[in-house]
CSV table of C-alpha atoms in Angstrom, one decimal:
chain,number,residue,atom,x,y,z
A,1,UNK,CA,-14.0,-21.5,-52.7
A,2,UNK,CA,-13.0,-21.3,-56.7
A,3,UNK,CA,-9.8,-19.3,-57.8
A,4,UNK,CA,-11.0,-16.4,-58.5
A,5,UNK,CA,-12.9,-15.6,-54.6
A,6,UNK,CA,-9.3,-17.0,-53.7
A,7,UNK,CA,-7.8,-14.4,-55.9
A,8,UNK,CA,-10.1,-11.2,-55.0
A,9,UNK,CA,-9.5,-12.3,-51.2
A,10,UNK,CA,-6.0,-12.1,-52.0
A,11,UNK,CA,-5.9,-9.1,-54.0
A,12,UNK,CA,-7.6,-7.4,-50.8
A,13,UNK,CA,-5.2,-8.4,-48.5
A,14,UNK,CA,-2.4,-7.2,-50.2
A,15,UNK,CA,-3.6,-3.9,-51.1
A,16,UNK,CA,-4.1,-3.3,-47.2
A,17,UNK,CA,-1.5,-2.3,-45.2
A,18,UNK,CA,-1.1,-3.3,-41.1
A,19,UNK,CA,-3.9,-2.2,-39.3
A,20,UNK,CA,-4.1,1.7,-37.3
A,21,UNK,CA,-3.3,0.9,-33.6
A,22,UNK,CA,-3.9,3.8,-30.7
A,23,UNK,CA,-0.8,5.4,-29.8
A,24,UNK,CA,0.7,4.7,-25.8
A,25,UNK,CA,-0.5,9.0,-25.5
A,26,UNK,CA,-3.7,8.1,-26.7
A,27,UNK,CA,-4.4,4.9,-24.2
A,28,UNK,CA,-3.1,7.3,-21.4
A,29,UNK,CA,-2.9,4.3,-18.8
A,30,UNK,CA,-1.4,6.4,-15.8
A,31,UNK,CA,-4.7,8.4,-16.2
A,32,UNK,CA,-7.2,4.9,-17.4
A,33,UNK,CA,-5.7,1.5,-16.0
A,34,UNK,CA,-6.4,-1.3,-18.0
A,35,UNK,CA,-8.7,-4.4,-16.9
A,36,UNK,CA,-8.3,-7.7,-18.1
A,37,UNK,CA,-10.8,-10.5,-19.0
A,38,UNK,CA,-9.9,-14.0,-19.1
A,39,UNK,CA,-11.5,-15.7,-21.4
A,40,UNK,CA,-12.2,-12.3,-23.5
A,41,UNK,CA,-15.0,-11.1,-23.8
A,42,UNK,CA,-17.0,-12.1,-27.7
A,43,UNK,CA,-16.8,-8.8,-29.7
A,44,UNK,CA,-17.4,-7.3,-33.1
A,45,UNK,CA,-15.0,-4.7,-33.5
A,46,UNK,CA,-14.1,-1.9,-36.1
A,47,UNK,CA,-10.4,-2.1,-37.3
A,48,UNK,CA,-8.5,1.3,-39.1
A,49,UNK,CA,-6.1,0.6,-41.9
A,50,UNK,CA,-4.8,3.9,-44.0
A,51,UNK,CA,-7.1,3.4,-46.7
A,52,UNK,CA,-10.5,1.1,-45.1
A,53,UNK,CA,-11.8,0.1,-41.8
A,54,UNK,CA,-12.9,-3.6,-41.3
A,55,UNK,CA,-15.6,-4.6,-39.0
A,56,UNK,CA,-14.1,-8.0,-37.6
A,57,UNK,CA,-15.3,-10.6,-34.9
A,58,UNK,CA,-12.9,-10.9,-32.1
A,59,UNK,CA,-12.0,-10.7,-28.4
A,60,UNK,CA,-12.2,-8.1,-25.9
A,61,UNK,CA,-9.1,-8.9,-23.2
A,62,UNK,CA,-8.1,-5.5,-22.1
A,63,UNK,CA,-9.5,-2.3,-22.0
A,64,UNK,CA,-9.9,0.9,-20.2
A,65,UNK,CA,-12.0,4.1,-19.7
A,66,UNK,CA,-11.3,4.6,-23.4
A,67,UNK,CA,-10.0,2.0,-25.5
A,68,UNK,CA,-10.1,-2.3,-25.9
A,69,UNK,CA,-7.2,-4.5,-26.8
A,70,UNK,CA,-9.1,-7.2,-29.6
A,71,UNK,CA,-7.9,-10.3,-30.1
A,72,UNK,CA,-8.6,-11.4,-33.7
A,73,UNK,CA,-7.5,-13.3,-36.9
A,74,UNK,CA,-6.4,-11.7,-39.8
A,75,UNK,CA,-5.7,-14.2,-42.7
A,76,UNK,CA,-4.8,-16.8,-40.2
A,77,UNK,CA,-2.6,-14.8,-38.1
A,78,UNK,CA,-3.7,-13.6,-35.0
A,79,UNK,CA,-3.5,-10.1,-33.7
A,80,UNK,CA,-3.7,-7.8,-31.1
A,81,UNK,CA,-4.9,-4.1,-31.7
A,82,UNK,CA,-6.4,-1.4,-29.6
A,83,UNK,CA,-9.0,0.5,-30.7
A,84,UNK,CA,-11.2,3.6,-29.3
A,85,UNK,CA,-14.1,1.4,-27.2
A,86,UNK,CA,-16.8,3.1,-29.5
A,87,UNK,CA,-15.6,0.8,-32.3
A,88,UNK,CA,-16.5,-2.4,-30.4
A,89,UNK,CA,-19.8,-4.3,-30.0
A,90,UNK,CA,-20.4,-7.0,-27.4
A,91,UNK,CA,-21.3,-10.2,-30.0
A,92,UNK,CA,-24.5,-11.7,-28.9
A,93,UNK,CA,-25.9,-14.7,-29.8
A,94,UNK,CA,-29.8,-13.6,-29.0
A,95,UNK,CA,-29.4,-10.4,-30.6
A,96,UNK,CA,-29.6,-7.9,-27.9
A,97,UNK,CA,-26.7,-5.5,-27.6
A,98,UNK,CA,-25.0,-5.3,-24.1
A,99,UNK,CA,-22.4,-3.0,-23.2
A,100,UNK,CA,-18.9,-5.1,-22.5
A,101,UNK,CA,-19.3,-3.9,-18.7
A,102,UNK,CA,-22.4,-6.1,-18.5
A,103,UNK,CA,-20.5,-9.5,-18.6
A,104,UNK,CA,-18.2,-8.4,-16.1
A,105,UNK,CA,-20.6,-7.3,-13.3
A,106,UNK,CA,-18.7,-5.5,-10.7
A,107,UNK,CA,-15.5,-5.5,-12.3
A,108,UNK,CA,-13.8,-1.9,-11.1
A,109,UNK,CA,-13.3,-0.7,-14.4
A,110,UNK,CA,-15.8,-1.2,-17.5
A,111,UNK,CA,-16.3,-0.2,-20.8
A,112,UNK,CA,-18.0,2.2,-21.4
């Protein structure tokens, strides 16, 4: 990579702020207990910050009814944010797009 990607990279990092997380009110887990999946599941996923969204290639580990916990790396540091589940994709490798709920078979609760 020459300076100036290296720069423009950089220039777009600092201009964004931390990423838009849901609220504990808006995960509501007394009403939509979570489910975990170890490994996580291969995702693409849509994350908010106040002024962009990014569409990033993570982990699903936890989700609910409503929302996913994805793992992902953010200029080398990882994080975990939730997001609504309609911002996440399973990742596939042969193209087809499956619902999270498919990997996990019988689990109790799946994504929608």
């Amino acid at each position: 990579m020459d300076q100036d990607a290296a720069a423009r990279i950089a220039a777009r990092y600092a201009r964004r702020a931390e990423p838009i997380e849901l609220t504990p009110e808006e995960l509501d887990f007394e009403h939509h207990p979570a489910a975990t999946s170890v490994p996580g599941i291969p995702v693409w996923a849509w994350i908010r910050f106040p002024s962009s969204a990014e569409r990033v290639k993570g982990e699903a580990c936890t989700w609910n009814a409503k929302a996913v916990q994805v793992l992902w790396t953010d200029a080398g540091i990882r994080r975990a944010t939730w997001v609504w589940a309609s911002a996440v994709t399973r990742r596939t490798s042969g193209g087809r797009k499956t619902g999270l709920g498919e990997r996990t078979g019988g689990a109790e609760t799946e994504t929608p």
